[in-house]
Each structure stands twice: as structure tokens, then as C-alpha cells.
CSV table of N, CA, C and O in Angstrom, one decimal:
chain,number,residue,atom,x,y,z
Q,7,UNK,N,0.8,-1.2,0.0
Q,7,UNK,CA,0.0,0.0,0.0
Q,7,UNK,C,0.9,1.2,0.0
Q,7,UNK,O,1.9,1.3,0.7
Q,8,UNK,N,0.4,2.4,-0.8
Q,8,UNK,CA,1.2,3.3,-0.9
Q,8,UNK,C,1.3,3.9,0.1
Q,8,UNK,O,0.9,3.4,1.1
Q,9,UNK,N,1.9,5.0,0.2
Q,9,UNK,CA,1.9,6.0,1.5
Q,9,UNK,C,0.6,7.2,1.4
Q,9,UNK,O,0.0,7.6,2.4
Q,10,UNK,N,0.2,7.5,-0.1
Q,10,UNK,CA,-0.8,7.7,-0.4
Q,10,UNK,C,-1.7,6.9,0.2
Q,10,UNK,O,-2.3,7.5,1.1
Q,11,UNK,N,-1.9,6.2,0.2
Q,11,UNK,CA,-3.4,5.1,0.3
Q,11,UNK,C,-3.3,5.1,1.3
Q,11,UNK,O,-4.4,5.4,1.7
Q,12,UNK,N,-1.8,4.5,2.8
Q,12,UNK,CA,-2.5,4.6,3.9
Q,12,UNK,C,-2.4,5.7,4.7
Q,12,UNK,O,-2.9,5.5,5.8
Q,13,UNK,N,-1.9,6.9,4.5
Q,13,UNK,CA,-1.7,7.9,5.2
Q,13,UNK,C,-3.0,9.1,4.5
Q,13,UNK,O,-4.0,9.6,5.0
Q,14,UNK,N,-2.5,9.4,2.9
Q,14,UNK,CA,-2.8,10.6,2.6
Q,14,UNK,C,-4.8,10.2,2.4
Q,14,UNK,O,-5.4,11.3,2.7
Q,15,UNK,N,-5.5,9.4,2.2
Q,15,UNK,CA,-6.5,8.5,2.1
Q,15,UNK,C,-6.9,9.1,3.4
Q,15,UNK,O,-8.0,9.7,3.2
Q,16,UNK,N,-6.6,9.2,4.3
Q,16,UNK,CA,-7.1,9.0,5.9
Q,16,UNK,C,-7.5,10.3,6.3
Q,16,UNK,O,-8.5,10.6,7.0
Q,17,UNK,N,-6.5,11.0,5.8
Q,17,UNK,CA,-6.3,12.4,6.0
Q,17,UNK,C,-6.6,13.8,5.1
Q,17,UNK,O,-6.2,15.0,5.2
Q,18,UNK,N,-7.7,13.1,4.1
Q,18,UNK,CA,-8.0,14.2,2.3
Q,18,UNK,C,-7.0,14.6,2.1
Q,18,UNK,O,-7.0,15.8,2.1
Q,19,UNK,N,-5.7,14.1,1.8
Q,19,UNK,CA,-4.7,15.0,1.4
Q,19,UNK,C,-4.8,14.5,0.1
Q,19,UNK,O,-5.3,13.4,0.0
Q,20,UNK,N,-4.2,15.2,-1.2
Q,20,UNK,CA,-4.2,14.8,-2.6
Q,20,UNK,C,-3.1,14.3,-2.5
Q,20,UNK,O,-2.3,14.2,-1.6
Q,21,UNK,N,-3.0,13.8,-3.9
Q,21,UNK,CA,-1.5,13.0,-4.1
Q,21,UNK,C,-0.6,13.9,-3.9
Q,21,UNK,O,0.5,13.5,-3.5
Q,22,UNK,N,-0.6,14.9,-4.1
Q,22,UNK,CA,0.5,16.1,-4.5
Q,22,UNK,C,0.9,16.3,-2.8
Q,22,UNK,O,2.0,16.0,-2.4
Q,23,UNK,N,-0.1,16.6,-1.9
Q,23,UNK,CA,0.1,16.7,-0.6
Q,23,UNK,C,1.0,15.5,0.0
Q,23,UNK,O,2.0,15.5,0.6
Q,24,UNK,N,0.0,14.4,-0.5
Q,24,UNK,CA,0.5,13.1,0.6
Q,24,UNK,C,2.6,13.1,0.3
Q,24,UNK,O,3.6,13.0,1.1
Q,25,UNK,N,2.7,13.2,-1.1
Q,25,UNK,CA,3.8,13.5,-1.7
Q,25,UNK,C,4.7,14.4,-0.9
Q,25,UNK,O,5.8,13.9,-0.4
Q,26,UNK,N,4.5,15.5,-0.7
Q,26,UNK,CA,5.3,16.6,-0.2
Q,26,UNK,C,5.3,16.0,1.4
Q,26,UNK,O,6.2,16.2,2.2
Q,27,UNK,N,4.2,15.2,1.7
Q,27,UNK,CA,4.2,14.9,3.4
Q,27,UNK,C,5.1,13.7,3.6
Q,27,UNK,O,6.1,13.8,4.3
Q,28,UNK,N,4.7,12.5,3.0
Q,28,UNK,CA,6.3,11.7,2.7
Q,28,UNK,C,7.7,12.4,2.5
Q,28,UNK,O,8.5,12.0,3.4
Q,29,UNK,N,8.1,13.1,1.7
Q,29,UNK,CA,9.1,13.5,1.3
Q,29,UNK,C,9.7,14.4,2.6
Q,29,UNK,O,10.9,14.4,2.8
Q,30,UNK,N,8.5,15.1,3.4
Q,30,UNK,CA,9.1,15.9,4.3
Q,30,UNK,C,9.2,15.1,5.8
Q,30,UNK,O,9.7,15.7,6.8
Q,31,UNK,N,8.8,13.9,5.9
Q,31,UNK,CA,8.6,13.1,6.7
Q,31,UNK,C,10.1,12.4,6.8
Q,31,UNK,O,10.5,12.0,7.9
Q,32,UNK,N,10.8,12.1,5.8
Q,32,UNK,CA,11.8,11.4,5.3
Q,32,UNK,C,13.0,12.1,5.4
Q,32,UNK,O,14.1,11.6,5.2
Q,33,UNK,N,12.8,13.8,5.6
Q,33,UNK,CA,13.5,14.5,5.6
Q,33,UNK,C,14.0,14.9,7.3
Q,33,UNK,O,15.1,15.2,7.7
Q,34,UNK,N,12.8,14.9,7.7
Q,34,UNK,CA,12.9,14.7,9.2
Q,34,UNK,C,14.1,14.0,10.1
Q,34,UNK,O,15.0,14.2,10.8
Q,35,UNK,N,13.2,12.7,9.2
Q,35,UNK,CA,14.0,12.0,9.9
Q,35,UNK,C,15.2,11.8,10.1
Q,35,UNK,O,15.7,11.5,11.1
Q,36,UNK,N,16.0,12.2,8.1
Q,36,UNK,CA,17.2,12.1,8.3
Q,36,UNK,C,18.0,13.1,9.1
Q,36,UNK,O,19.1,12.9,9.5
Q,37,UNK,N,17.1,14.3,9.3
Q,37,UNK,CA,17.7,15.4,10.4
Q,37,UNK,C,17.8,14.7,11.6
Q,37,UNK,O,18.9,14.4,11.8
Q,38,UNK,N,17.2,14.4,12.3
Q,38,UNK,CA,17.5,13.5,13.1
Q,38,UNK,C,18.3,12.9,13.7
Q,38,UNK,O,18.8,13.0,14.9
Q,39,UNK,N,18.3,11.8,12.3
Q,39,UNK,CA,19.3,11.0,12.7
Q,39,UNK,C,20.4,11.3,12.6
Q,39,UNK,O,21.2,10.8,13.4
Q,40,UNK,N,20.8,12.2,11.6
Q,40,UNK,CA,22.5,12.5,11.2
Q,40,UNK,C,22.5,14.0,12.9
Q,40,UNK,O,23.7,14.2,13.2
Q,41,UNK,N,21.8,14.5,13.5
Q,41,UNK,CA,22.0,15.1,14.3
Q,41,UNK,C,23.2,14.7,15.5
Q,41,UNK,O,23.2,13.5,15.1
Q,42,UNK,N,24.1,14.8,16.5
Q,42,UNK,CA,25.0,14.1,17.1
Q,42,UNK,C,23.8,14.2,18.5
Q,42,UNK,O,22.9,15.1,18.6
Q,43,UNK,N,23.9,13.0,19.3
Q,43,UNK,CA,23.2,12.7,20.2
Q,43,UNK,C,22.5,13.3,21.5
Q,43,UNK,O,21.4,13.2,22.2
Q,44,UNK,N,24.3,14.4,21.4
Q,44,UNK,CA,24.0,15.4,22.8
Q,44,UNK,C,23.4,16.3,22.6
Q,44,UNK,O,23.0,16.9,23.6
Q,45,UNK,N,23.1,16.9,20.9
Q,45,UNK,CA,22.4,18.2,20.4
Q,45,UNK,C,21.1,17.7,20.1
Q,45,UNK,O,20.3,18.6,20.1
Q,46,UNK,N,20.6,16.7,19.9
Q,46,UNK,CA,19.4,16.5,19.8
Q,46,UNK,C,18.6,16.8,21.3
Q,46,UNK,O,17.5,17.4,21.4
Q,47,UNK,N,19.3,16.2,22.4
Q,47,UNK,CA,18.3,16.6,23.5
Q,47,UNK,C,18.8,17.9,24.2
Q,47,UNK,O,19.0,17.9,25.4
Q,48,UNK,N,18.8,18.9,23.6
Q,48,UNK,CA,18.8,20.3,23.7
Q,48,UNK,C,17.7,20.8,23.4
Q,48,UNK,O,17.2,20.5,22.3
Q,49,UNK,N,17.0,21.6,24.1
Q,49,UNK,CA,15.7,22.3,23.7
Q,49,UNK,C,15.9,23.3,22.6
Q,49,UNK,O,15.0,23.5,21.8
Q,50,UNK,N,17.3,24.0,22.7
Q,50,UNK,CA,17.1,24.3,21.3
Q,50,UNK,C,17.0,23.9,20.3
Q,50,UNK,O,16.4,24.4,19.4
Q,51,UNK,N,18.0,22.3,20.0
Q,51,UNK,CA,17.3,21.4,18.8
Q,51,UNK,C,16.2,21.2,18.8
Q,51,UNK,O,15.5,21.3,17.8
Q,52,UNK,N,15.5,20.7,19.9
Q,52,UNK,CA,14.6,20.0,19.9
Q,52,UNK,C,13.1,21.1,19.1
Q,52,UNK,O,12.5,20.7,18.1
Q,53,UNK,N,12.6,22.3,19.8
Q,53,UNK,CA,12.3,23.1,19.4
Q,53,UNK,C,12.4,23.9,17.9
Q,53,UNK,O,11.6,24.7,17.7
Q,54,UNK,N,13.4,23.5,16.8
Q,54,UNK,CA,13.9,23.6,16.0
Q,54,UNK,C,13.4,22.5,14.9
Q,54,UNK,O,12.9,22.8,13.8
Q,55,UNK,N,13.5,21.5,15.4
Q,55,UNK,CA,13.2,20.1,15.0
Q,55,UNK,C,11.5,19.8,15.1
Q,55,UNK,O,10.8,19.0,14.3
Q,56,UNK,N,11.2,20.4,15.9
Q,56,UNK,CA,9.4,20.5,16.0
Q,56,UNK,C,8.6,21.4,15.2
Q,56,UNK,O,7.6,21.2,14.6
Q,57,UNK,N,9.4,22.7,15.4
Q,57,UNK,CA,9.3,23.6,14.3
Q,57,UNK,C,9.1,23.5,12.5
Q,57,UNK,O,8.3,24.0,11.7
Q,58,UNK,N,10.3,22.6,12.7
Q,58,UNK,CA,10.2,22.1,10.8
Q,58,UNK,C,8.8,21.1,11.3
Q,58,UNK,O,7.8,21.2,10.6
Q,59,UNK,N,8.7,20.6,11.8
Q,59,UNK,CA,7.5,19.6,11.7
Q,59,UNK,C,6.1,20.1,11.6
Q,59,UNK,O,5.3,19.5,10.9
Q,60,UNK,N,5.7,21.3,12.3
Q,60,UNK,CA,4.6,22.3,12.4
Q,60,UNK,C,5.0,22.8,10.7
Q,60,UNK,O,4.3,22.2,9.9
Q,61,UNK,N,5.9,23.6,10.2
Q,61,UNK,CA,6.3,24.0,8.9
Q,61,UNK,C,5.9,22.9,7.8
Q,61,UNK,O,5.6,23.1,6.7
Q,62,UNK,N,6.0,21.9,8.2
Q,62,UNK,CA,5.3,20.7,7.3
Q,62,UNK,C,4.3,20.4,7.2
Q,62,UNK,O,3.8,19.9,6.2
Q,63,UNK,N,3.7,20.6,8.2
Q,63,UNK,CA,1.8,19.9,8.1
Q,63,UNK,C,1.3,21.4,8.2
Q,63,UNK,O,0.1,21.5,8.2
Q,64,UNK,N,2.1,22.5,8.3
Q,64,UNK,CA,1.2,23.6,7.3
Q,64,UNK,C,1.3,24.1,5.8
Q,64,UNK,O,0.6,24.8,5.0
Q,65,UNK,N,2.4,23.4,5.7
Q,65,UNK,CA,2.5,23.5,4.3
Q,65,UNK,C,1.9,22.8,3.3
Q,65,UNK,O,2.0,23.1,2.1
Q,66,UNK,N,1.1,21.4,3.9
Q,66,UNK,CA,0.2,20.9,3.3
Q,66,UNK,C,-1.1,20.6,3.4
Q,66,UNK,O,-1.7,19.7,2.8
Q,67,UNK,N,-1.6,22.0,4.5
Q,67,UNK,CA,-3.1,22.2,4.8
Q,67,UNK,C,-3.8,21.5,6.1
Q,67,UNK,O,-5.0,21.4,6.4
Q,68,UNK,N,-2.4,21.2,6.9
Q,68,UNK,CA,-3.0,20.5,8.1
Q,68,UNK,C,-2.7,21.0,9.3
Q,68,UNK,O,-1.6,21.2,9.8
Q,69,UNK,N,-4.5,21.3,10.0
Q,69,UNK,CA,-4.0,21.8,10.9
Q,69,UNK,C,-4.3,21.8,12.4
Q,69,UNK,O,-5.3,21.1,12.8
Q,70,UNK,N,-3.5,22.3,13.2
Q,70,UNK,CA,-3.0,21.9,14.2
Q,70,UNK,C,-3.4,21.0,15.2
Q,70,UNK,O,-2.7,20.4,16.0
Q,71,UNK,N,-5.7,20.6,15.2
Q,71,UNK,CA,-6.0,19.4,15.5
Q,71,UNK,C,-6.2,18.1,15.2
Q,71,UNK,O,-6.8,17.2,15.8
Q,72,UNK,N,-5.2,18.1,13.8
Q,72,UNK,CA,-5.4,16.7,13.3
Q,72,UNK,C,-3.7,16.4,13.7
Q,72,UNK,O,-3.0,15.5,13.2
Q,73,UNK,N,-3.3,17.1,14.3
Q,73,UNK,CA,-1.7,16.6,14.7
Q,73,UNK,C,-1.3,15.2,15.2
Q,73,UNK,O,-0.4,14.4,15.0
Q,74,UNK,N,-2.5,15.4,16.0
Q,74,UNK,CA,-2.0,14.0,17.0
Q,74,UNK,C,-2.7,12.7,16.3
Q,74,UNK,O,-2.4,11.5,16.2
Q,75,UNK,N,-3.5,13.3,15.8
Q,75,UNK,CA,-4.5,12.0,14.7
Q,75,UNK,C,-2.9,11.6,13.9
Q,75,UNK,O,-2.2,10.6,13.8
Q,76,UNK,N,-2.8,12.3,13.7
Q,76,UNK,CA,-1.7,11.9,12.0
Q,76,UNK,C,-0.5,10.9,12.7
Q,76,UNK,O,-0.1,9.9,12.2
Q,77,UNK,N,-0.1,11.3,14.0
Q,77,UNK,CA,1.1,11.1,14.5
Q,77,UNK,C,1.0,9.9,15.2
Q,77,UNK,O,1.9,9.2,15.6
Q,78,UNK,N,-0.6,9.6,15.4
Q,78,UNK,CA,-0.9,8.6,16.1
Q,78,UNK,C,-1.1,7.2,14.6
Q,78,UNK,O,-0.8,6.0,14.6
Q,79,UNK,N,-1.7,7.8,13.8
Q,79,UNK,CA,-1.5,6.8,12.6
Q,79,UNK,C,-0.3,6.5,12.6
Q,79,UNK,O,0.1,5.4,13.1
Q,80,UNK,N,0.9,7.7,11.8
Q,80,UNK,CA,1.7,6.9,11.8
Q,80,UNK,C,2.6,6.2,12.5
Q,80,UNK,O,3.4,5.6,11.8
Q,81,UNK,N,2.7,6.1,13.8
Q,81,UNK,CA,3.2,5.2,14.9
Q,81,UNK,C,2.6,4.2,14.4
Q,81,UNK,O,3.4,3.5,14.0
Q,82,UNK,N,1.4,3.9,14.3
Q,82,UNK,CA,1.1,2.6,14.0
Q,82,UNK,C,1.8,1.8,13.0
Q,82,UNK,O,1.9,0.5,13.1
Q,83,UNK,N,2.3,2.6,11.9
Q,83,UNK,CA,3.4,2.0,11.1
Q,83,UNK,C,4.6,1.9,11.5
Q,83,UNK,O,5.0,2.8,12.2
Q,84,UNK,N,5.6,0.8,11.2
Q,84,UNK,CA,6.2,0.5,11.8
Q,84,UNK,C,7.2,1.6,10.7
Q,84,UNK,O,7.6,2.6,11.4
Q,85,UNK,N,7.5,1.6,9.9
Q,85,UNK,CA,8.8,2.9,9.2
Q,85,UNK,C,8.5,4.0,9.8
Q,85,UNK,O,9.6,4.5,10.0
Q,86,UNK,N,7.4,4.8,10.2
Q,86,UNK,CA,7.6,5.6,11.1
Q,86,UNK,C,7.8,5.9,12.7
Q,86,UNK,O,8.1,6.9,13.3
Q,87,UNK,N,7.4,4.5,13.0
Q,87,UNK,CA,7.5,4.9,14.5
Q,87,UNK,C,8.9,5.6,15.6
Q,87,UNK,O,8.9,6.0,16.7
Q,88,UNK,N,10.2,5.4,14.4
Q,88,UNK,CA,10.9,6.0,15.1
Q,88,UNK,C,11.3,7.6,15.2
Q,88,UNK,O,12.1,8.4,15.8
Q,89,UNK,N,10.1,7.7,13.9
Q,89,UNK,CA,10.3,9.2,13.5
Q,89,UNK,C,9.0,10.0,14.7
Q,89,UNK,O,9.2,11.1,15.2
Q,90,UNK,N,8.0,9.3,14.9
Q,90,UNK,CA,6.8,10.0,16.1
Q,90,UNK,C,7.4,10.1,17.4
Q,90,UNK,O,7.0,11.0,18.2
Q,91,UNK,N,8.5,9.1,17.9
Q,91,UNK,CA,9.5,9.2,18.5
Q,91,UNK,C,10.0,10.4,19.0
Q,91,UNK,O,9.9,11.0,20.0
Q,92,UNK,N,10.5,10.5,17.9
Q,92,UNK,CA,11.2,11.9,18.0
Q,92,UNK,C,10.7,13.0,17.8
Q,92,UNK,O,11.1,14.1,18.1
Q,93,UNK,N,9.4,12.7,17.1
Q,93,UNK,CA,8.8,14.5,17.1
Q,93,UNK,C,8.3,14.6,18.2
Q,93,UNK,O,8.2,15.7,18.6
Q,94,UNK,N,7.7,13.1,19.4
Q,94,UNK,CA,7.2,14.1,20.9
Q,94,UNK,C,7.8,14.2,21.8
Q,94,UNK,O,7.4,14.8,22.8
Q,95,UNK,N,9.3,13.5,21.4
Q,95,UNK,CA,10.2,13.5,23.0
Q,95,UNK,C,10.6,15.0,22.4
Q,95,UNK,O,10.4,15.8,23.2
Q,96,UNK,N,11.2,15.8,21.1
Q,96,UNK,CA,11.4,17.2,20.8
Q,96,UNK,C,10.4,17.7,21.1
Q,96,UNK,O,10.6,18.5,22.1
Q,97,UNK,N,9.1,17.7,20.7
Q,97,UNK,CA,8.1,18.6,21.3
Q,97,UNK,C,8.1,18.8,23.0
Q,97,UNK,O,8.0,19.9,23.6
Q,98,UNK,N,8.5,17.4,23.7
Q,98,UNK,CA,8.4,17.8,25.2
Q,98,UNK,C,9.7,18.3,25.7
Q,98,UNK,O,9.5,19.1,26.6
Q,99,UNK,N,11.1,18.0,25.4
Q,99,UNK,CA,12.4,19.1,25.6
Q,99,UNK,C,12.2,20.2,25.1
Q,99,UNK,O,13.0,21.1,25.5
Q,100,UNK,N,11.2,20.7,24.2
Q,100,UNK,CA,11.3,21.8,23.8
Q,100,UNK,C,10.4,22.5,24.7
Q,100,UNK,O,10.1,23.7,24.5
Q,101,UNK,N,9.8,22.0,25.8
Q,101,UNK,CA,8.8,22.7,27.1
Q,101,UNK,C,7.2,22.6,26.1
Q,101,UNK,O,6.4,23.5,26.3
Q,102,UNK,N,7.1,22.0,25.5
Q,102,UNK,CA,5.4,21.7,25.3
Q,102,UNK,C,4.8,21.1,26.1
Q,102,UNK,O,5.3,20.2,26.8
Q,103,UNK,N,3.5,21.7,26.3
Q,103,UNK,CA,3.2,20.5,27.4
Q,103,UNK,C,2.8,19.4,27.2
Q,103,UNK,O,2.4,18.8,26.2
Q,104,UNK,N,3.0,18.9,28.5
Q,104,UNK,CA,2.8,17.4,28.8
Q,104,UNK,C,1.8,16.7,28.7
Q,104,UNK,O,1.9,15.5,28.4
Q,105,UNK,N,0.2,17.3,28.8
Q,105,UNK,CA,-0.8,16.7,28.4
Q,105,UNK,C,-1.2,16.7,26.8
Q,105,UNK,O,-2.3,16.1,26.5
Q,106,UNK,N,-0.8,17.2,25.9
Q,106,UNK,CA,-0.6,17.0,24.1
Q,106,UNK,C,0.4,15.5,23.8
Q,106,UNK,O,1.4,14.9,24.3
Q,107,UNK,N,-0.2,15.2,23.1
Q,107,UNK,CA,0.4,13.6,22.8
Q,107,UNK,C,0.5,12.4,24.0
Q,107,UNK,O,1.2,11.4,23.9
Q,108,UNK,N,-0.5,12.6,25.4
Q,108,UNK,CA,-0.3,12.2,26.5
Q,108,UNK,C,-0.2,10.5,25.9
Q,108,UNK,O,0.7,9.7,26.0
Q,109,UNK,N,-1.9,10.3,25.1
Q,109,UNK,CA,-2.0,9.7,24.9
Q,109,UNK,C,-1.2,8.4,24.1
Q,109,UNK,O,-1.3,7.2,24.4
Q,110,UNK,N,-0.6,8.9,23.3
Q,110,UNK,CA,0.6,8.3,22.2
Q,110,UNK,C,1.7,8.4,23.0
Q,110,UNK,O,2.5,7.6,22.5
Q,111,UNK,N,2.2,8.9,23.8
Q,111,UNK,CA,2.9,9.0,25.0
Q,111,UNK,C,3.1,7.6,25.9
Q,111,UNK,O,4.1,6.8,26.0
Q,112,UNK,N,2.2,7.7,26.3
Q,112,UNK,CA,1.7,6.3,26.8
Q,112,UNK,C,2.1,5.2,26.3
Q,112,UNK,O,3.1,4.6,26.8
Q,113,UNK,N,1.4,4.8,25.1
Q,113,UNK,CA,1.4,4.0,24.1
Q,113,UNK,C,3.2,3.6,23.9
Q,113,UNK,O,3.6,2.5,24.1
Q,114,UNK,N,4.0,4.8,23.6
Q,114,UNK,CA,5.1,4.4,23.2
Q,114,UNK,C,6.1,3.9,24.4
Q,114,UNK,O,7.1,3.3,24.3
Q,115,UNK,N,5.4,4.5,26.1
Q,115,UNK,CA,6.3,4.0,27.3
Q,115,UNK,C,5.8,2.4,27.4
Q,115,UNK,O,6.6,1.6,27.9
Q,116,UNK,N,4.8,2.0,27.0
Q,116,UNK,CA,4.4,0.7,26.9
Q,116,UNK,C,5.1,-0.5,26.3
Q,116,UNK,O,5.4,-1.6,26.7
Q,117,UNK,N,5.2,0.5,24.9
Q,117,UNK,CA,5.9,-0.8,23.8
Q,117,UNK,C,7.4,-0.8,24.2
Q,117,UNK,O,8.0,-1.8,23.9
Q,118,UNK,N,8.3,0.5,24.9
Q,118,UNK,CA,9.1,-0.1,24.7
Q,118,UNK,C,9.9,-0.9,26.2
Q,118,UNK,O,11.1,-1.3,26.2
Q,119,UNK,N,8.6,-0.9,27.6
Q,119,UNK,CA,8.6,-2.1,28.3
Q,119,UNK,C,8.6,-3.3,28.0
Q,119,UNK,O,9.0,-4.2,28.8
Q,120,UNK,N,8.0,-3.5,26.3
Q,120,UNK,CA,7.7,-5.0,26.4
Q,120,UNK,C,9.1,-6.0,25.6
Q,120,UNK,O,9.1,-7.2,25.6
């Protein structure tokens, strides 16, 4: 299934959208990862790093209550779950609050008890 089909499908985004949301999703992540370990958990990266992510789901018409919907899909996939990861532990170093993504929060202190 495409990324279209299971993401952009879920969410009315057109192909053109789902497209730019993949692409920027992939882009993320590689920031990320190529980031060095001890700058990642800096609030100023982290804040920086959340930033491009808000810059992304407005750049393709989504907004800011379907965040946690989107973030919670894609956790469910497994090629992203390392990337939802990282947008809520940055969201929360960057001082967001704590009750936003409580729920997927949860979820992810769960999975990685088991």
C-alpha cells in the first residue's frame, strides 16, 4: 500500500500533498538521525526540530487538530514509528506541554517495556 493510500487517504490530502508529506517526513528523519546525540536533546534542537514539523503539516493544509491523529497513525506504522518518536520526545524538551500527545505517550512507554 502506498503512502498515499495509507496515510494521505485517511487524512483528504491529494496525491501532491501526501507526496510533499512523505518527502518531508523522510526529511525529518534524516535530520535527526544524522544530528550528534547530545544536540538532539537540547531544547534548542529539539524546538527547531518540531518547528520544521509544524512547517510541514502547514505547508500541506493541516492543521494543528489533526496533529496528534496523523502522529498517532503513523506510529502505527512501523517505518515511522521511530520518526513519532522523535517529534514528541522534541516537542516535550522543547517545554510543550505534557498533556498534548499524552495519549501516544503512553502507548510508546508501553511498547518499549515489552
Amino acid at each position: 500500500m502506498s503512502f498515499s493510500q495509507e496515510v494521505g487517504q485517511f487524512f483528504d490530502l491529494s496525491e501532491a500533498q501526501s507526496t510533499r508529506l512523505e518527502s518531508g517526513l523522510m526529511a525529518l528523519e534524516k535530520a535527526f538521525q544524522q544530528a550528534e546525540s547530545e544536540v538532539v536533546n537540547t531544547p534548542e534542537f529539539a524546538h527547531r526540530f518540531y518547528q520544521k514539523f509544524q512547517q510541514l503539516l502547514g505547508d500541506i493544509g493541516l492543521d494543528e487538530q489533526r496533529v496528534e491523529a496523523l502522529l498517532d497513525h503513523l506510529y502505527a506504522m512501523e517505518s515511522y514509528r521511530q520518526l513519532v518518536i522523535s517529534i514528541i520526545s522534541s516537542y516535550y524538551t522543547a517545554g510543550g506541554e505534557r498533556s498534548k500527545f499524552e495519549e501516544i505517550y503512553q502507548l510508546i512507554l508501553s511498547d518499549e517495556q515489552v
